PDB file of C-alpha atoms in Angstrom:
ATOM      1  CA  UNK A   1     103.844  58.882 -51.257  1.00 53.00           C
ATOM      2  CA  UNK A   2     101.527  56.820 -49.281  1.00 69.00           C
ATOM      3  CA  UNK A   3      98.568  58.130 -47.215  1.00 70.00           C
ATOM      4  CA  UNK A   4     100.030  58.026 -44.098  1.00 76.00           C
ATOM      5  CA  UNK A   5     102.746  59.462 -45.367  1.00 80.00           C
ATOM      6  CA  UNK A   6     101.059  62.189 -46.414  1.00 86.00           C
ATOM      7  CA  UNK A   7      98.914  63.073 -43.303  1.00 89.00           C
ATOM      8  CA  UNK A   8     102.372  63.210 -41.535  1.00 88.00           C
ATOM      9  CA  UNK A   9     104.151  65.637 -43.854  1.00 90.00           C
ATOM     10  CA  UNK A  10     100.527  67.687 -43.824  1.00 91.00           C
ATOM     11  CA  UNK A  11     100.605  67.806 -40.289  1.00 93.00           C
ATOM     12  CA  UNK A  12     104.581  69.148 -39.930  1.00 92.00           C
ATOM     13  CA  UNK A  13     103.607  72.015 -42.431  1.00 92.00           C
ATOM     14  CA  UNK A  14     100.832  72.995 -40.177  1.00 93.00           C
ATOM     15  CA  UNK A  15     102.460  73.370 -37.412  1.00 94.00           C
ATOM     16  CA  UNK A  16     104.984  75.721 -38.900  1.00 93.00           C
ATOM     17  CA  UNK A  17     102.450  77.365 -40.368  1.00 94.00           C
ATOM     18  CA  UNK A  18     100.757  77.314 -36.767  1.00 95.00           C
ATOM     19  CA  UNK A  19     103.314  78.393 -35.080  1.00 95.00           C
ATOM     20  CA  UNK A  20     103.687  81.932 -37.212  1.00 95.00           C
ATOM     21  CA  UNK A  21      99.936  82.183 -36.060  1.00 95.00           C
ATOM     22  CA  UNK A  22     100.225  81.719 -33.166  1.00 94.00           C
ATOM     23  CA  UNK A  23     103.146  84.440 -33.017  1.00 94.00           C
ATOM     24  CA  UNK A  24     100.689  86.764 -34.446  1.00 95.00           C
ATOM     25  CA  UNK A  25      97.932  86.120 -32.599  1.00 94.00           C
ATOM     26  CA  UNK A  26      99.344  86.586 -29.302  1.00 93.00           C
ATOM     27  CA  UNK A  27     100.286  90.481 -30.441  1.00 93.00           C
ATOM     28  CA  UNK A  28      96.355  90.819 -31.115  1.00 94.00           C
ATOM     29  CA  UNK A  29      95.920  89.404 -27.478  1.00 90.00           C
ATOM     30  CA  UNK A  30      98.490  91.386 -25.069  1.00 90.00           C
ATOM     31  CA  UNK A  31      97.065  94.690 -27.406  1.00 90.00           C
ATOM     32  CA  UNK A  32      93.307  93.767 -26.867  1.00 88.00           C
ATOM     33  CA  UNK A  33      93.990  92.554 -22.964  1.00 82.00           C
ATOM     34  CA  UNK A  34      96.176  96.505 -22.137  1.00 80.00           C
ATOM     35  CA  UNK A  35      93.687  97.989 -23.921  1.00 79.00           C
ATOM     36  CA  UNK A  36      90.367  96.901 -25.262  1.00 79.00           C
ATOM     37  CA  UNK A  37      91.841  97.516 -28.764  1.00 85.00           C
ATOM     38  CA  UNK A  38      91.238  94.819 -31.757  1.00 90.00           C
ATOM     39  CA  UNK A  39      94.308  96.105 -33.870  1.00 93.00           C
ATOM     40  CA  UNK A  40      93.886  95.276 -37.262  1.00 94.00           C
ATOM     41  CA  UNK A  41      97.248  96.840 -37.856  1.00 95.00           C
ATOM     42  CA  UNK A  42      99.291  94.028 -36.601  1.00 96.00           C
ATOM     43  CA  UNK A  43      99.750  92.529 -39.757  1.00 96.00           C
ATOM     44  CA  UNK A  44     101.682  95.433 -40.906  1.00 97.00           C
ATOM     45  CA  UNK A  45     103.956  94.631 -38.391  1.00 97.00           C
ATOM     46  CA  UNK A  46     104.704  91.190 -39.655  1.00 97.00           C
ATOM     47  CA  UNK A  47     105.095  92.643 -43.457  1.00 97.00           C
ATOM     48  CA  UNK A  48     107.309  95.307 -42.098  1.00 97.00           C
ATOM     49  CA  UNK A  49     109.548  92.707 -40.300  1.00 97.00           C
ATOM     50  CA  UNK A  50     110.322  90.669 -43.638  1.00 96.00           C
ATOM     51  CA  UNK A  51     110.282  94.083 -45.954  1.00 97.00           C
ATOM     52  CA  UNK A  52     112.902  96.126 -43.421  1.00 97.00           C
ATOM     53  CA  UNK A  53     115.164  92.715 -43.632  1.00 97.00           C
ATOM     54  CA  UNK A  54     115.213  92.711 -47.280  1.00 97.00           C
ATOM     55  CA  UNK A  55     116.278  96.560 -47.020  1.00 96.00           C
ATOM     56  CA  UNK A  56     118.485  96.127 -45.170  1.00 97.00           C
ATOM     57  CA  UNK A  57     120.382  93.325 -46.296  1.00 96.00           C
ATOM     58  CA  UNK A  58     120.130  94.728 -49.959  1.00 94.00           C
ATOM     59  CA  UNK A  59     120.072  98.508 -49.814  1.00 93.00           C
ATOM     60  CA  UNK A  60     123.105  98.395 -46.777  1.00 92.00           C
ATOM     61  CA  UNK A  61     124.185  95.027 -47.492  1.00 93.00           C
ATOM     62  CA  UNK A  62     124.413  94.356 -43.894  1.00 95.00           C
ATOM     63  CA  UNK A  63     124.962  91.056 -42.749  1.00 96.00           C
ATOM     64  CA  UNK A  64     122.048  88.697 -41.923  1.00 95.00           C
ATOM     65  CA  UNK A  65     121.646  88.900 -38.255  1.00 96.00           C
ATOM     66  CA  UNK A  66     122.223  92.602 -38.037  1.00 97.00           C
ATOM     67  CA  UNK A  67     119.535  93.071 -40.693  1.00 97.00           C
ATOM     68  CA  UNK A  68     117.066  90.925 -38.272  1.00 97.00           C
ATOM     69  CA  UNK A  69     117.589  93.321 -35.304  1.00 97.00           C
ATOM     70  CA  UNK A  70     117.234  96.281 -36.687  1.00 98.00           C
ATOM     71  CA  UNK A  71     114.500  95.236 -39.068  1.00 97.00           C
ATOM     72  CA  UNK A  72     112.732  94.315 -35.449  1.00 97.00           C
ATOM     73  CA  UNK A  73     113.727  97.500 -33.722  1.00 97.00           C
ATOM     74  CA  UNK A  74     112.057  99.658 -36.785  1.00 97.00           C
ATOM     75  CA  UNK A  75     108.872  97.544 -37.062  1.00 97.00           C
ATOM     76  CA  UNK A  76     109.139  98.247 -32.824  1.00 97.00           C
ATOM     77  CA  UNK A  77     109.402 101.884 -33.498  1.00 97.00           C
ATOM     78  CA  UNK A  78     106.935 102.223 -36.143  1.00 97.00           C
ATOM     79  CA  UNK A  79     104.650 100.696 -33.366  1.00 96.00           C
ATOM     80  CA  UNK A  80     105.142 103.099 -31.165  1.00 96.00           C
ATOM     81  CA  UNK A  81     105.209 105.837 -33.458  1.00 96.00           C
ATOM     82  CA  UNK A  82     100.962 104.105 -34.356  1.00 96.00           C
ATOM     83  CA  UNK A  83     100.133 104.276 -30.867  1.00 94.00           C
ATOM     84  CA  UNK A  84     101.781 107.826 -30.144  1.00 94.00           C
ATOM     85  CA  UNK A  85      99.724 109.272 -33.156  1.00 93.00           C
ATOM     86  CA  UNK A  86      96.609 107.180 -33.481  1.00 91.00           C
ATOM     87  CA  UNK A  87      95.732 105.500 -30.314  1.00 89.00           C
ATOM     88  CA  UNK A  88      96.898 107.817 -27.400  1.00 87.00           C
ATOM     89  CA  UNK A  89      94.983 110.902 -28.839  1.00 87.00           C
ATOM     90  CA  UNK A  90      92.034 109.263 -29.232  1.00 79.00           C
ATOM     91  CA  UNK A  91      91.744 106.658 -25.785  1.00 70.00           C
ATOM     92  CA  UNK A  92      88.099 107.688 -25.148  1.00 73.00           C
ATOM     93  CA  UNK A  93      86.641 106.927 -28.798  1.00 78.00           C
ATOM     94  CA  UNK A  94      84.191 104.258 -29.088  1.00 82.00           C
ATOM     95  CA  UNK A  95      85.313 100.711 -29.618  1.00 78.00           C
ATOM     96  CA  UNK A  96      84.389 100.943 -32.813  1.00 85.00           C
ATOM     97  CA  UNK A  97      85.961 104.489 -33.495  1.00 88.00           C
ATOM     98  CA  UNK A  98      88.945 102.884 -32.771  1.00 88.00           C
ATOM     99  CA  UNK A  99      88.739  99.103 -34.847  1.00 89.00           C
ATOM    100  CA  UNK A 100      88.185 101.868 -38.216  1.00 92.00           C
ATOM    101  CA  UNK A 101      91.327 104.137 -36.556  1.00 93.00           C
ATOM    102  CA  UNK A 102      93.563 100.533 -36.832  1.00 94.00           C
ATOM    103  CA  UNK A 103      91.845  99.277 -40.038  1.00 94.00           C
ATOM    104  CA  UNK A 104      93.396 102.956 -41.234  1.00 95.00           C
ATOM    105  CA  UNK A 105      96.701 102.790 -40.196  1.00 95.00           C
ATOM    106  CA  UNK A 106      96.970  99.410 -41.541  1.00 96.00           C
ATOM    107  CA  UNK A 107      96.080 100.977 -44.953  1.00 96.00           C
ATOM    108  CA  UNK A 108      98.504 104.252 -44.412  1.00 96.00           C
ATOM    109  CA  UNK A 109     101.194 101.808 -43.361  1.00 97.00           C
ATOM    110  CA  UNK A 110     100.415  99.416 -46.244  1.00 97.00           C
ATOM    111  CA  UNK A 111     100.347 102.168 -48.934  1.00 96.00           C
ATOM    112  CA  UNK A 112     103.794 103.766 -47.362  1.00 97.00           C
ATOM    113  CA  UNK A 113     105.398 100.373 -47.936  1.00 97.00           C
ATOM    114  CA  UNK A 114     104.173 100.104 -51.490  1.00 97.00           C
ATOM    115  CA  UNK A 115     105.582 103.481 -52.375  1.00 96.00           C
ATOM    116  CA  UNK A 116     109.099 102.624 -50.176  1.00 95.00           C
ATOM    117  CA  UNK A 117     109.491  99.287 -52.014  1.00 95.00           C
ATOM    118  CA  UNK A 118     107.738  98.870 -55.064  1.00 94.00           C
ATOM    119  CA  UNK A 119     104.566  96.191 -55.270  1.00 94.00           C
ATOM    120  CA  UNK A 120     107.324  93.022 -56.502  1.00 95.00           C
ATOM    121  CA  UNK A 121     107.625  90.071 -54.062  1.00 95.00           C
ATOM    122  CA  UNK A 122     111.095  90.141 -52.670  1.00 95.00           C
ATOM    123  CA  UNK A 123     113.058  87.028 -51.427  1.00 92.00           C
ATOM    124  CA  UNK A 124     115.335  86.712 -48.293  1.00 94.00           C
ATOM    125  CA  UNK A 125     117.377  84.265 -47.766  1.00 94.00           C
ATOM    126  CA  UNK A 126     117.266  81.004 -45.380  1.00 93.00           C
ATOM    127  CA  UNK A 127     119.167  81.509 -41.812  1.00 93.00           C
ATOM    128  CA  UNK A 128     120.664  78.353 -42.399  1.00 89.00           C
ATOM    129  CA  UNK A 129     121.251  75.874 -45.138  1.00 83.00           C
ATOM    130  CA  UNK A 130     117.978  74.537 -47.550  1.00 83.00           C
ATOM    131  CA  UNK A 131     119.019  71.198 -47.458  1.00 88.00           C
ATOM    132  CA  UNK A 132     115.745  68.935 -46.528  1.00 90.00           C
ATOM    133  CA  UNK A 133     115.897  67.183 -43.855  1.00 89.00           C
ATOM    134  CA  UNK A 134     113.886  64.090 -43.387  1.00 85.00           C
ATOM    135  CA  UNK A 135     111.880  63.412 -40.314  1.00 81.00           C
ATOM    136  CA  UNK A 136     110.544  59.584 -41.043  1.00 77.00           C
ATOM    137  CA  UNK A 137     108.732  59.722 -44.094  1.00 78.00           C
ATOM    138  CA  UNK A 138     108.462  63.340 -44.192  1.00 83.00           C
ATOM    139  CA  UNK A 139     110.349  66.618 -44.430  1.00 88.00           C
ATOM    140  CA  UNK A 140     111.145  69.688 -43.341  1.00 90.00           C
ATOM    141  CA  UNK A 141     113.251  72.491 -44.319  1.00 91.00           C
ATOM    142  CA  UNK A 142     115.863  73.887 -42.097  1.00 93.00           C
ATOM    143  CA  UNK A 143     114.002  77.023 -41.711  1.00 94.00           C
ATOM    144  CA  UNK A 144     110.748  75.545 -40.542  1.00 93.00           C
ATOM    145  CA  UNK A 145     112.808  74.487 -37.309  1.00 94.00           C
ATOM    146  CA  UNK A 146     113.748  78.282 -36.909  1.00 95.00           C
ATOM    147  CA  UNK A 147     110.623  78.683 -37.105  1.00 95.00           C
ATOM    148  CA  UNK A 148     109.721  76.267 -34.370  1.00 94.00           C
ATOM    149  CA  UNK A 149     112.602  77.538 -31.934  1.00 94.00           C
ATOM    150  CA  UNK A 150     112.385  80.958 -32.833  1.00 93.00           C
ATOM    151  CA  UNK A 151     108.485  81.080 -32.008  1.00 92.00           C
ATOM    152  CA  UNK A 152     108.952  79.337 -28.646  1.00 93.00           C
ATOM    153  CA  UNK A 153     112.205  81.353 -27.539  1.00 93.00           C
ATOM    154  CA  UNK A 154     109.470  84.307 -28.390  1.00 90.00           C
ATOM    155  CA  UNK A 155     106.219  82.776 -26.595  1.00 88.00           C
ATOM    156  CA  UNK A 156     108.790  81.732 -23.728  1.00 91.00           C
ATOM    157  CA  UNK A 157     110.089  85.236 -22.707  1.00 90.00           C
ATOM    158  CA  UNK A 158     106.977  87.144 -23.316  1.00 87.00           C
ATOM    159  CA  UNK A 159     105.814  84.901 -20.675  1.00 87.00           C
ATOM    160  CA  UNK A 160     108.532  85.406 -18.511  1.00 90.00           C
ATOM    161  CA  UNK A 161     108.182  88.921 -19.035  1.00 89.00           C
ATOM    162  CA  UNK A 162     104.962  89.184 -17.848  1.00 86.00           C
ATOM    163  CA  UNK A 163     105.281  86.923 -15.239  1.00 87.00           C
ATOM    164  CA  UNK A 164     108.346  88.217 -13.588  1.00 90.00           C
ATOM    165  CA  UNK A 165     109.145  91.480 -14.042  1.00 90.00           C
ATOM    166  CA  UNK A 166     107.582  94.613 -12.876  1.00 90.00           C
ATOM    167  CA  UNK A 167     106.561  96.161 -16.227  1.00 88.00           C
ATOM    168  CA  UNK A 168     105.166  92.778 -17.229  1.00 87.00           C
ATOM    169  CA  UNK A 169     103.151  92.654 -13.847  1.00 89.00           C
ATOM    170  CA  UNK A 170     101.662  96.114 -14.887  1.00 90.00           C
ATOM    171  CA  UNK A 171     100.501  95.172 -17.994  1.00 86.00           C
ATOM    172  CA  UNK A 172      99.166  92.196 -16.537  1.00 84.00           C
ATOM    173  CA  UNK A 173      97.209  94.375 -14.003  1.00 87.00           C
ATOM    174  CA  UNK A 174      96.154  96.821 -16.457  1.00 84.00           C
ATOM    175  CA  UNK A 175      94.701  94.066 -18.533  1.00 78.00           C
ATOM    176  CA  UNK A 176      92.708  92.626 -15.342  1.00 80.00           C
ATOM    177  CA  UNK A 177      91.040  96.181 -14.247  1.00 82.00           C
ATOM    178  CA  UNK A 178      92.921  99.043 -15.755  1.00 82.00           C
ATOM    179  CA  UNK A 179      91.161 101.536 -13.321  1.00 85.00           C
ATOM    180  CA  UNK A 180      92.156  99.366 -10.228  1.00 89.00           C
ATOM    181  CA  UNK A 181      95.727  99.452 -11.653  1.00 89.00           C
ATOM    182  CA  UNK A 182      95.656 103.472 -12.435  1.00 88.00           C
ATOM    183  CA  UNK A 183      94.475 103.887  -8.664  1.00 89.00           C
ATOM    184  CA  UNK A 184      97.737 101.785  -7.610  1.00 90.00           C
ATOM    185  CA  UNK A 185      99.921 104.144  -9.502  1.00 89.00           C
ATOM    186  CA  UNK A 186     100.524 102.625 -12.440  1.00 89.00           C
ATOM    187  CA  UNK A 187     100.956 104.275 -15.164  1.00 89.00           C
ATOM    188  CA  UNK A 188      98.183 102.742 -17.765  1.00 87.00           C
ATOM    189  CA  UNK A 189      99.351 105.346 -20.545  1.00 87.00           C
ATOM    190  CA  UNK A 190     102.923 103.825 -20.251  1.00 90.00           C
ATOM    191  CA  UNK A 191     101.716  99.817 -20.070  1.00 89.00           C
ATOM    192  CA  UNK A 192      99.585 100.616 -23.202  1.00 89.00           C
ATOM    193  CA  UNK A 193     102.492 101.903 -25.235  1.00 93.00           C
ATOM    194  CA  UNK A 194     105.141  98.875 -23.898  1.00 93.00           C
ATOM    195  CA  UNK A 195     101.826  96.670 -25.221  1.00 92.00           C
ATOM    196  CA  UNK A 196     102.373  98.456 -28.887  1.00 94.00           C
ATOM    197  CA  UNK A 197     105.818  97.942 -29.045  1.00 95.00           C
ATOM    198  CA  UNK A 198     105.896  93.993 -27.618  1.00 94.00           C
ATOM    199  CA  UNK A 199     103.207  92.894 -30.001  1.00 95.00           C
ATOM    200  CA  UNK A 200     104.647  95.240 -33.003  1.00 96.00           C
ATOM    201  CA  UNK A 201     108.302  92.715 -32.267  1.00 96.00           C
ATOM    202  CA  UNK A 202     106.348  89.352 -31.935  1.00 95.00           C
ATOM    203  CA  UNK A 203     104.452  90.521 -35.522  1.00 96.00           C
ATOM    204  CA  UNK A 204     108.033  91.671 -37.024  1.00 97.00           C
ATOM    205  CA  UNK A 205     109.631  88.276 -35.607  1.00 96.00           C
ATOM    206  CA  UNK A 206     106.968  86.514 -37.371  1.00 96.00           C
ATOM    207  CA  UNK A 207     107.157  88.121 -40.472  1.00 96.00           C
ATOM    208  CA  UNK A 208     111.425  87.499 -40.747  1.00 97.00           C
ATOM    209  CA  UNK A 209     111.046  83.926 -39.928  1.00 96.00           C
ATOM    210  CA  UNK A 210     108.444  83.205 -42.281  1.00 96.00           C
ATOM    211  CA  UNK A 211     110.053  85.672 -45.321  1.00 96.00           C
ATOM    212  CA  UNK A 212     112.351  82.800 -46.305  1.00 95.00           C
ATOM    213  CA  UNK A 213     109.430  80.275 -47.143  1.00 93.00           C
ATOM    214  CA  UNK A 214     107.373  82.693 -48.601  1.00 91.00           C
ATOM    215  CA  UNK A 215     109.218  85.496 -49.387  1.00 93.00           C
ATOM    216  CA  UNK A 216     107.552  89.069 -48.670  1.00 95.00           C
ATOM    217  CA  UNK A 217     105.797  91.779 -49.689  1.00 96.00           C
ATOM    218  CA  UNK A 218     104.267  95.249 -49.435  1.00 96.00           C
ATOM    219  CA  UNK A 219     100.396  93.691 -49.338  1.00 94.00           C
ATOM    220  CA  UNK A 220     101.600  89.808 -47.255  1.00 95.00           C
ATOM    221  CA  UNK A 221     100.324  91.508 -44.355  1.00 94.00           C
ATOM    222  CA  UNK A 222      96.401  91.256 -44.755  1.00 94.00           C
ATOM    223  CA  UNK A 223      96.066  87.331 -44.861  1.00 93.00           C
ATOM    224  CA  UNK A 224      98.968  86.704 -41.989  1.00 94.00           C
ATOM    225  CA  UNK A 225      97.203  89.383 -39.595  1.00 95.00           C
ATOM    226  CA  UNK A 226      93.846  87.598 -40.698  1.00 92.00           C
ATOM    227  CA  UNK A 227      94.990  84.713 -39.400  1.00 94.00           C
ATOM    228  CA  UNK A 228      96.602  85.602 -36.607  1.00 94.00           C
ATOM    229  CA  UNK A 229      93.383  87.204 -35.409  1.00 93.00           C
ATOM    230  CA  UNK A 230      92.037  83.997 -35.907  1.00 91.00           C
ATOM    231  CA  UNK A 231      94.132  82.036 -34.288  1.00 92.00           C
ATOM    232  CA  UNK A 232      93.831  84.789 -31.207  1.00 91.00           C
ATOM    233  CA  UNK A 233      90.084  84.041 -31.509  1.00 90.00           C
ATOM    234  CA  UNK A 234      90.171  80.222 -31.140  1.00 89.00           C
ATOM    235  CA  UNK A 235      92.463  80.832 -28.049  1.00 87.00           C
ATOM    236  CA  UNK A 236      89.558  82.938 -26.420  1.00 85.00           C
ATOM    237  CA  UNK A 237      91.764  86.229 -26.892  1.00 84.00           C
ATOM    238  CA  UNK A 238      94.368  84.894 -24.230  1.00 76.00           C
ATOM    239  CA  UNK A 239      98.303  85.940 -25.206  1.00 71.00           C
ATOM    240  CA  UNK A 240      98.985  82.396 -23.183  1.00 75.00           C
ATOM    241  CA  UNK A 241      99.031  78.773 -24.771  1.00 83.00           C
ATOM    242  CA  UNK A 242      95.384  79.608 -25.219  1.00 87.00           C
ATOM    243  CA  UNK A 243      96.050  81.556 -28.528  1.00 90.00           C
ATOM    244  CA  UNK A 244      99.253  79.350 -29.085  1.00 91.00           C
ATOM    245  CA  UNK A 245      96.622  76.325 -29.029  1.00 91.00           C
ATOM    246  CA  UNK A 246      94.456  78.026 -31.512  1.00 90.00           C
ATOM    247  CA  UNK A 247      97.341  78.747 -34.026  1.00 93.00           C
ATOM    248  CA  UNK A 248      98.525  75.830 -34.231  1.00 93.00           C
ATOM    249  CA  UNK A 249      94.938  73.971 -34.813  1.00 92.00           C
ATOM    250  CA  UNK A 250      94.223  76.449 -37.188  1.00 92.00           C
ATOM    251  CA  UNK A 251      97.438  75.667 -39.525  1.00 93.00           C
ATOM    252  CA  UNK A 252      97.093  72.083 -38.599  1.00 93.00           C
ATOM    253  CA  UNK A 253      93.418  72.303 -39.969  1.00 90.00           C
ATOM    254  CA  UNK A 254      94.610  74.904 -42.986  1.00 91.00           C
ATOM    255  CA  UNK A 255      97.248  72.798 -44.416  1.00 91.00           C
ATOM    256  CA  UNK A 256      94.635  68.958 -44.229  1.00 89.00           C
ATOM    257  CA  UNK A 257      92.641  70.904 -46.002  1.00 87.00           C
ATOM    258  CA  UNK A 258      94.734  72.588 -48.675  1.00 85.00           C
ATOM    259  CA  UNK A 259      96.345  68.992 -49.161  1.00 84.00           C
ATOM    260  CA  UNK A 260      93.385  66.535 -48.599  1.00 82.00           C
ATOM    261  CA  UNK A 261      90.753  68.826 -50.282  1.00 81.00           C
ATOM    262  CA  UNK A 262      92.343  71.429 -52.476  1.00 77.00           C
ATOM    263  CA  UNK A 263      94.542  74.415 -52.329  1.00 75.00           C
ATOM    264  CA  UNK A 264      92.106  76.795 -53.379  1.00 76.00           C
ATOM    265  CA  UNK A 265      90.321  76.450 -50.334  1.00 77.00           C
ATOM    266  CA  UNK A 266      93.516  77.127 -47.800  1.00 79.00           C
ATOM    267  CA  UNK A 267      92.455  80.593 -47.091  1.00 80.00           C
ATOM    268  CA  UNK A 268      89.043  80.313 -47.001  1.00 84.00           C
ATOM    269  CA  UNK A 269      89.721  77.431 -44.024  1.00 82.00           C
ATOM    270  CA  UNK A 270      90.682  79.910 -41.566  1.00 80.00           C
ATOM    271  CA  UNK A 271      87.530  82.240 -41.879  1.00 83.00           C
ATOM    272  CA  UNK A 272      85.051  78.912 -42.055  1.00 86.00           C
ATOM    273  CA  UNK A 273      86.572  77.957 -38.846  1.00 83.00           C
ATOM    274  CA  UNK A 274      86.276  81.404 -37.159  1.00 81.00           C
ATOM    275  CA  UNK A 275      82.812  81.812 -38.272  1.00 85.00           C
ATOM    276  CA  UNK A 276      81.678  78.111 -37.100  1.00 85.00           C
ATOM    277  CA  UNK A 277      83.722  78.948 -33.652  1.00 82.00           C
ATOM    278  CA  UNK A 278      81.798  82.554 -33.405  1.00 80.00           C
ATOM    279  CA  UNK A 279      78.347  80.434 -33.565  1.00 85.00           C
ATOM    280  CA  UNK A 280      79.130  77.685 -31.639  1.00 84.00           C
ATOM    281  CA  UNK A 281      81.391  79.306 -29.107  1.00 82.00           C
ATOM    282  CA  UNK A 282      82.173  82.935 -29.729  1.00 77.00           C
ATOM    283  CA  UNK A 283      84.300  83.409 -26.256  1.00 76.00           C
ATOM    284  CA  UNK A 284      86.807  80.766 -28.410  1.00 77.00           C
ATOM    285  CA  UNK A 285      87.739  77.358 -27.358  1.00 74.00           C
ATOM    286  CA  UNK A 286      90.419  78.067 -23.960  1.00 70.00           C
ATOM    287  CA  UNK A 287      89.019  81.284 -22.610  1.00 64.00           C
ATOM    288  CA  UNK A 288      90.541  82.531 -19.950  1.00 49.00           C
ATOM    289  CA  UNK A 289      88.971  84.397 -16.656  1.00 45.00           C
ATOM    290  CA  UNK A 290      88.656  87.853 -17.251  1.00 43.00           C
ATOM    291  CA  UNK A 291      87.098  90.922 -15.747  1.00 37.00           C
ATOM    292  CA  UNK A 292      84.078  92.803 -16.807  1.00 37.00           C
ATOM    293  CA  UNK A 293      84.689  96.219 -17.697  1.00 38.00           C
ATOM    294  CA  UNK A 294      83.065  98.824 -15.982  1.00 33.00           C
TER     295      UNK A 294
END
């Protein structure tokens, strides 16, 4: 394979890659924007997306697109279920209080999983056929364009959900000046939970689409949510094409550098960049406006 060759096919798989990121990261965002909240739980989420689809298409043997939705409605409802329990007592801890409350529940939610299904990596299949298909001088699998569409169709409505319907407007308010918004008469209780269970889907969505490449397990979680958080970083904590931006850059940069350097370093890629963007520029690269708390 020639150079140029190379670079291209390099530059396909990061975006894929990206894309998933991106997915993630933009949970991180709408949760930190509603609330204030970095929830290190959200990669849970996206391991309890691909885990609930393998149950369900093994244990119940449903078929593949039933599995999918309910997998996402449980990985919704075990976001809730967080918020109910952990979050909503405890809305006037300390920021910090509350980073070591989510750093917890990722670890309850973790352990729960390992004891539900066992520590082996579990495969699921493709949604479509695993035929390659060649783009130029590269390709792609099948999958990687659900991946693509699937993320998009995702990004898409979560921004025409907050952009045109009343909940979404809400949210959108409480994320500005959640005091403003209370005295208004929204409910800021209520647009925190919706918050919980829209970036607990996005994570779940992320985690089925990606299960077929990489197949899943109880502990895939940590690195994905990692990421993610990442990713939400470089986008300046924005759940717009801010964070969509800074997902895909950061698997565009991941998967040069796993190729062009060495594989050993891929993970290690995303934290060097998030530690050179926290010196250089720690509000992230496409910040948006936002309103000091007070």
């Amino acid at each position: 394979m020639h150079f140029s060759q190379e670079i291209l096919q390099y530059l396909l798989s990061g975006l894929a890659t990206g894309a998933i990121y991106a997915l993630i990261g933009i949970g991180f965002a709408i949760i930190h924007n509603s609330t204030g909240i970095i929830n290190f739980a959200q990669g849970e989420f996206v391991m309890l997306g691909g885990m609930f689809t393998f149950f369900f298409l093994t244990a119940l043997k449903l078929p593949l697109i039933l599995a999918i939705i309910l997998a996402i409605g449980c990985a919704t409802l075990v976001g809730i279920t967080f918020e109910r329990l952990a979050i909503h007592p405890l809305r006037n801890a300390t920021p910090i209080s509350m980073v070591i409350i989510t750093i917890g529940g990722s670890i309850l939610i973790r352990g729960l999983a390992m004891l539900l299904w066992g520590k082996e990596t579990h495969a699921v299949p493709a949604f479509s056929s695993s035929e390659p298909i060649h783009l130029g001088e590269a390709t792609l699998l099948p999958q990687h364009f659900w991946i693509f569409a699937l993320t998009a169709l995702a990004i898409l409505g979560s921004k025409l959900y907050f952009n045109y319907t009343v909940s979404g407007k809400a949210m959108r308010a409480c994320a500005f000046n959640s005091r403003a918004a209370g005295l208004v008469g929204i409910d800021v209780k209520r647009m925190i939970l919706f918050s919980f269970a829209i970036s607990s889907a996005m994570g779940s969505i992320a985690g089925i689409i990606i299960a077929p490449l990489t197949m899943t397990s109880y502990d895939v979680g940590i690195m994905l949510g990692l990421k993610g958080f990442c990713a939400a970083i470089i986008g300046g904590m924005s759940s717009g094409l801010g964070t969509v931006f800074g997902g895909l850059i950061l698997g565009i940069l991941e998967s040069l550098g796993a190729g062009l350097v060495s594989s050993g370093y891929k993970d290690a890629i995303a934290f060097i960049i998030l530690l050179l963007l926290l010196l250089v520029r720690p509000q992230g690269l496409f910040r948006k406006g936002e309103t000091e708390r007070v």
